[in-house]
Amino acid sequence: MKIELSDVGQVIQLATAPVFLLAGVSILLIVLTNRLGRIIDQMRSLEDRVAKCVDAACLAELRNLHRRSNLINIAIAASTLCGLLVCVVIAMLFLGDASDLPLDHYIAVCFIGAMLALTASFVYLMREVYLSYRLMRAQQLEAMAMCAGRSGTSVS
């Protein structure tokens, strides 16, 4: 088991793409945790309002925020799994080269798993963004209807 410098160089070249993927996953995790933080902040302010006076609209909004936080939590878990699998791929690339173990199939399976986890993360992020938009649009239409009701005109 003699490790040649040229072999290590080739493995580093092979590991470059997964490392860039890992950087992208890290940025995605930052985005997801920021969205979760905003949802938690909104939930806390609504919980304070509900503690003072039970309001059906506040309770409905809390339920919607809870659904959104569940979607983001699933996306965070999938992104974390993706990052973990990419790290395993990088480790197996070096381990396979250093020990001459035939890890090709394991590397492929881990990389496919990482891509599936990343896809799931993006799907759940997209679902949360869609739900957020739909709820925001419903609130806007409700506010416009209330304003129109006060002024005596209709909203189209």
PDB file of C-alpha atoms in Angstrom:
ATOM      1  CA  MET A   1       0.000   0.000   0.000  1.00  0.00           C
ATOM      2  CA  LYS A   2       2.216   2.751  -1.319  1.00  0.00           C
ATOM      3  CA  ILE A   3       0.459   6.095  -1.694  1.00  0.00           C
ATOM      4  CA  GLU A   4       1.738   8.054  -4.674  1.00  0.00           C
ATOM      5  CA  LEU A   5       1.550  11.830  -4.761  1.00  0.00           C
ATOM      6  CA  SER A   6      -0.109  11.731  -8.186  1.00  0.00           C
ATOM      7  CA  ASP A   7      -2.829   9.429  -6.809  1.00  0.00           C
ATOM      8  CA  VAL A   8      -3.561  11.848  -3.995  1.00  0.00           C
ATOM      9  CA  GLY A   9      -3.735  14.670  -6.516  1.00  0.00           C
ATOM     10  CA  GLN A  10      -6.278  12.759  -8.574  1.00  0.00           C
ATOM     11  CA  VAL A  11      -8.371  12.030  -5.498  1.00  0.00           C
ATOM     12  CA  ILE A  12      -8.290  15.698  -4.534  1.00  0.00           C
ATOM     13  CA  GLN A  13      -9.498  16.568  -8.031  1.00  0.00           C
ATOM     14  CA  LEU A  14     -12.302  14.023  -7.688  1.00  0.00           C
ATOM     15  CA  ALA A  15     -13.234  15.426  -4.273  1.00  0.00           C
ATOM     16  CA  THR A  16     -13.421  19.028  -5.504  1.00  0.00           C
ATOM     17  CA  ALA A  17     -16.963  18.768  -6.890  1.00  0.00           C
ATOM     18  CA  PRO A  18     -18.389  17.248  -3.688  1.00  0.00           C
ATOM     19  CA  VAL A  19     -16.634  19.960  -1.669  1.00  0.00           C
ATOM     20  CA  PHE A  20     -18.347  22.670  -3.741  1.00  0.00           C
ATOM     21  CA  LEU A  21     -21.623  20.812  -3.280  1.00  0.00           C
ATOM     22  CA  LEU A  22     -20.986  20.854   0.463  1.00  0.00           C
ATOM     23  CA  ALA A  23     -20.494  24.639   0.325  1.00  0.00           C
ATOM     24  CA  GLY A  24     -23.834  25.001  -1.478  1.00  0.00           C
ATOM     25  CA  VAL A  25     -25.579  22.796   1.061  1.00  0.00           C
ATOM     26  CA  SER A  26     -24.122  24.947   3.843  1.00  0.00           C
ATOM     27  CA  ILE A  27     -25.614  28.060   2.265  1.00  0.00           C
ATOM     28  CA  LEU A  28     -28.956  26.283   1.887  1.00  0.00           C
ATOM     29  CA  LEU A  29     -28.855  25.392   5.592  1.00  0.00           C
ATOM     30  CA  ILE A  30     -28.247  29.054   6.434  1.00  0.00           C
ATOM     31  CA  VAL A  31     -31.286  30.057   4.365  1.00  0.00           C
ATOM     32  CA  LEU A  32     -33.446  27.379   5.973  1.00  0.00           C
ATOM     33  CA  THR A  33     -32.427  28.238   9.534  1.00  0.00           C
ATOM     34  CA  ASN A  34     -33.058  31.936   8.860  1.00  0.00           C
ATOM     35  CA  ARG A  35     -36.555  31.129   7.592  1.00  0.00           C
ATOM     36  CA  LEU A  36     -37.166  28.964  10.654  1.00  0.00           C
ATOM     37  CA  GLY A  37     -35.958  31.777  12.922  1.00  0.00           C
ATOM     38  CA  ARG A  38     -38.398  34.220  11.320  1.00  0.00           C
ATOM     39  CA  ILE A  39     -41.250  31.738  11.749  1.00  0.00           C
ATOM     40  CA  ILE A  40     -40.351  31.223  15.415  1.00  0.00           C
ATOM     41  CA  ASP A  41     -40.255  34.999  15.975  1.00  0.00           C
ATOM     42  CA  GLN A  42     -43.726  35.328  14.442  1.00  0.00           C
ATOM     43  CA  MET A  43     -45.016  32.442  16.570  1.00  0.00           C
ATOM     44  CA  ARG A  44     -43.706  34.051  19.763  1.00  0.00           C
ATOM     45  CA  SER A  45     -45.388  37.372  19.051  1.00  0.00           C
ATOM     46  CA  LEU A  46     -48.658  35.622  18.217  1.00  0.00           C
ATOM     47  CA  GLU A  47     -48.434  33.494  21.361  1.00  0.00           C
ATOM     48  CA  ASP A  48     -48.107  36.700  23.383  1.00  0.00           C
ATOM     49  CA  ARG A  49     -51.259  38.057  21.718  1.00  0.00           C
ATOM     50  CA  VAL A  50     -53.136  34.797  22.327  1.00  0.00           C
ATOM     51  CA  ALA A  51     -52.068  34.783  25.988  1.00  0.00           C
ATOM     52  CA  LYS A  52     -53.716  38.180  26.473  1.00  0.00           C
ATOM     53  CA  CYS A  53     -56.852  37.477  24.467  1.00  0.00           C
ATOM     54  CA  VAL A  54     -57.882  34.284  22.682  1.00  0.00           C
ATOM     55  CA  ASP A  55     -58.457  35.238  19.076  1.00  0.00           C
ATOM     56  CA  ALA A  56     -59.550  32.734  16.416  1.00  0.00           C
ATOM     57  CA  ALA A  57     -57.529  34.518  13.741  1.00  0.00           C
ATOM     58  CA  CYS A  58     -54.376  34.333  15.878  1.00  0.00           C
ATOM     59  CA  LEU A  59     -54.927  30.647  16.562  1.00  0.00           C
ATOM     60  CA  ALA A  60     -55.376  29.950  12.838  1.00  0.00           C
ATOM     61  CA  GLU A  61     -52.200  31.858  12.045  1.00  0.00           C
ATOM     62  CA  LEU A  62     -50.330  29.908  14.749  1.00  0.00           C
ATOM     63  CA  ARG A  63     -51.475  26.653  13.139  1.00  0.00           C
ATOM     64  CA  ASN A  64     -50.238  27.871   9.760  1.00  0.00           C
ATOM     65  CA  LEU A  65     -46.880  28.908  11.222  1.00  0.00           C
ATOM     66  CA  HIS A  66     -46.596  25.500  12.861  1.00  0.00           C
ATOM     67  CA  ARG A  67     -47.189  23.803   9.491  1.00  0.00           C
ATOM     68  CA  ARG A  68     -44.560  26.035   7.883  1.00  0.00           C
ATOM     69  CA  SER A  69     -42.051  25.261  10.644  1.00  0.00           C
ATOM     70  CA  ASN A  70     -42.622  21.524  10.152  1.00  0.00           C
ATOM     71  CA  LEU A  71     -41.852  21.860   6.439  1.00  0.00           C
ATOM     72  CA  ILE A  72     -38.681  23.833   7.145  1.00  0.00           C
ATOM     73  CA  ASN A  73     -37.580  21.313   9.799  1.00  0.00           C
ATOM     74  CA  ILE A  74     -37.919  18.486   7.275  1.00  0.00           C
ATOM     75  CA  ALA A  75     -35.941  20.517   4.731  1.00  0.00           C
ATOM     76  CA  ILE A  76     -33.206  21.146   7.324  1.00  0.00           C
ATOM     77  CA  ALA A  77     -33.033  17.440   8.175  1.00  0.00           C
ATOM     78  CA  ALA A  78     -32.787  16.501   4.484  1.00  0.00           C
ATOM     79  CA  SER A  79     -30.074  19.112   3.854  1.00  0.00           C
ATOM     80  CA  THR A  80     -28.120  17.906   6.865  1.00  0.00           C
ATOM     81  CA  LEU A  81     -28.384  14.322   5.613  1.00  0.00           C
ATOM     82  CA  CYS A  82     -27.147  15.494   2.214  1.00  0.00           C
ATOM     83  CA  GLY A  83     -24.149  17.209   3.800  1.00  0.00           C
ATOM     84  CA  LEU A  84     -23.357  14.125   5.854  1.00  0.00           C
ATOM     85  CA  LEU A  85     -23.511  11.859   2.805  1.00  0.00           C
ATOM     86  CA  VAL A  86     -21.274  14.214   0.818  1.00  0.00           C
ATOM     87  CA  CYS A  87     -18.723  14.095   3.653  1.00  0.00           C
ATOM     88  CA  VAL A  88     -18.891  10.297   3.576  1.00  0.00           C
ATOM     89  CA  VAL A  89     -18.332  10.367  -0.205  1.00  0.00           C
ATOM     90  CA  ILE A  90     -15.226  12.534   0.228  1.00  0.00           C
ATOM     91  CA  ALA A  91     -13.898  10.290   3.003  1.00  0.00           C
ATOM     92  CA  MET A  92     -14.511   7.153   0.938  1.00  0.00           C
ATOM     93  CA  LEU A  93     -12.706   8.667  -2.040  1.00  0.00           C
ATOM     94  CA  PHE A  94      -9.580   9.090   0.066  1.00  0.00           C
ATOM     95  CA  LEU A  95     -10.030   5.802   1.935  1.00  0.00           C
ATOM     96  CA  GLY A  96     -10.505   3.881  -1.291  1.00  0.00           C
ATOM     97  CA  ASP A  97      -7.385   5.403  -2.781  1.00  0.00           C
ATOM     98  CA  ALA A  98      -5.251   4.902   0.321  1.00  0.00           C
ATOM     99  CA  SER A  99      -6.309   1.317   1.002  1.00  0.00           C
ATOM    100  CA  ASP A 100      -7.130   0.059  -2.514  1.00  0.00           C
ATOM    101  CA  LEU A 101     -10.578  -0.990  -1.302  1.00  0.00           C
ATOM    102  CA  PRO A 102     -13.227  -1.229  -4.047  1.00  0.00           C
ATOM    103  CA  LEU A 103     -15.581   1.458  -2.722  1.00  0.00           C
ATOM    104  CA  ASP A 104     -16.928   2.590  -6.105  1.00  0.00           C
ATOM    105  CA  HIS A 105     -20.442   1.248  -5.551  1.00  0.00           C
ATOM    106  CA  TYR A 106     -20.652   2.641  -2.017  1.00  0.00           C
ATOM    107  CA  ILE A 107     -19.492   6.037  -3.241  1.00  0.00           C
ATOM    108  CA  ALA A 108     -22.136   5.996  -5.980  1.00  0.00           C
ATOM    109  CA  VAL A 109     -24.886   4.967  -3.550  1.00  0.00           C
ATOM    110  CA  CYS A 110     -23.907   7.675  -1.056  1.00  0.00           C
ATOM    111  CA  PHE A 111     -23.769  10.326  -3.778  1.00  0.00           C
ATOM    112  CA  ILE A 112     -27.180   9.305  -5.145  1.00  0.00           C
ATOM    113  CA  GLY A 113     -28.526   9.399  -1.579  1.00  0.00           C
ATOM    114  CA  ALA A 114     -27.083  12.882  -1.131  1.00  0.00           C
ATOM    115  CA  MET A 115     -28.763  14.068  -4.331  1.00  0.00           C
ATOM    116  CA  LEU A 116     -32.095  12.581  -3.255  1.00  0.00           C
ATOM    117  CA  ALA A 117     -31.805  14.264   0.152  1.00  0.00           C
ATOM    118  CA  LEU A 118     -30.933  17.588  -1.505  1.00  0.00           C
ATOM    119  CA  THR A 119     -33.903  17.228  -3.841  1.00  0.00           C
ATOM    120  CA  ALA A 120     -36.195  16.523  -0.889  1.00  0.00           C
ATOM    121  CA  SER A 121     -34.842  19.585   0.892  1.00  0.00           C
ATOM    122  CA  PHE A 122     -35.588  21.809  -2.085  1.00  0.00           C
ATOM    123  CA  VAL A 123     -39.065  20.298  -2.481  1.00  0.00           C
ATOM    124  CA  TYR A 124     -39.923  21.017   1.166  1.00  0.00           C
ATOM    125  CA  LEU A 125     -38.485  24.521   0.908  1.00  0.00           C
ATOM    126  CA  MET A 126     -40.628  25.102  -2.178  1.00  0.00           C
ATOM    127  CA  ARG A 127     -43.711  23.806  -0.350  1.00  0.00           C
ATOM    128  CA  GLU A 128     -43.031  26.135   2.588  1.00  0.00           C
ATOM    129  CA  VAL A 129     -42.511  29.136   0.299  1.00  0.00           C
ATOM    130  CA  TYR A 130     -45.735  28.321  -1.559  1.00  0.00           C
ATOM    131  CA  LEU A 131     -47.659  27.976   1.710  1.00  0.00           C
ATOM    132  CA  SER A 132     -46.175  31.234   2.966  1.00  0.00           C
ATOM    133  CA  TYR A 133     -47.162  33.033  -0.243  1.00  0.00           C
ATOM    134  CA  ARG A 134     -50.664  31.574  -0.200  1.00  0.00           C
ATOM    135  CA  LEU A 135     -51.233  32.659   3.408  1.00  0.00           C
ATOM    136  CA  MET A 136     -49.795  36.126   2.747  1.00  0.00           C
ATOM    137  CA  ARG A 137     -52.036  36.542  -0.298  1.00  0.00           C
ATOM    138  CA  ALA A 138     -55.112  35.490   1.705  1.00  0.00           C
ATOM    139  CA  GLN A 139     -54.264  38.092   4.371  1.00  0.00           C
ATOM    140  CA  GLN A 140     -53.841  40.771   1.694  1.00  0.00           C
ATOM    141  CA  LEU A 141     -57.194  39.948   0.112  1.00  0.00           C
ATOM    142  CA  GLU A 142     -58.853  39.984   3.533  1.00  0.00           C
ATOM    143  CA  ALA A 143     -57.321  43.386   4.342  1.00  0.00           C
ATOM    144  CA  MET A 144     -58.387  44.765   0.953  1.00  0.00           C
ATOM    145  CA  ALA A 145     -61.924  43.492   1.508  1.00  0.00           C
ATOM    146  CA  MET A 146     -62.056  45.138   4.939  1.00  0.00           C
ATOM    147  CA  CYS A 147     -60.821  48.440   3.484  1.00  0.00           C
ATOM    148  CA  ALA A 148     -63.333  48.233   0.658  1.00  0.00           C
ATOM    149  CA  GLY A 149     -66.107  47.474   3.146  1.00  0.00           C
ATOM    150  CA  ARG A 150     -65.275  50.602   5.098  1.00  0.00           C
ATOM    151  CA  SER A 151     -65.172  52.816   2.043  1.00  0.00           C
ATOM    152  CA  GLY A 152     -68.290  51.270   0.468  1.00  0.00           C
ATOM    153  CA  THR A 153     -66.580  50.143  -2.767  1.00  0.00           C
ATOM    154  CA  SER A 154     -65.929  46.649  -4.024  1.00  0.00           C
ATOM    155  CA  VAL A 155     -62.566  44.985  -4.557  1.00  0.00           C
ATOM    156  CA  SER A 156     -61.904  43.059  -7.758  1.00  0.00           C
TER     157      SER A 156
END
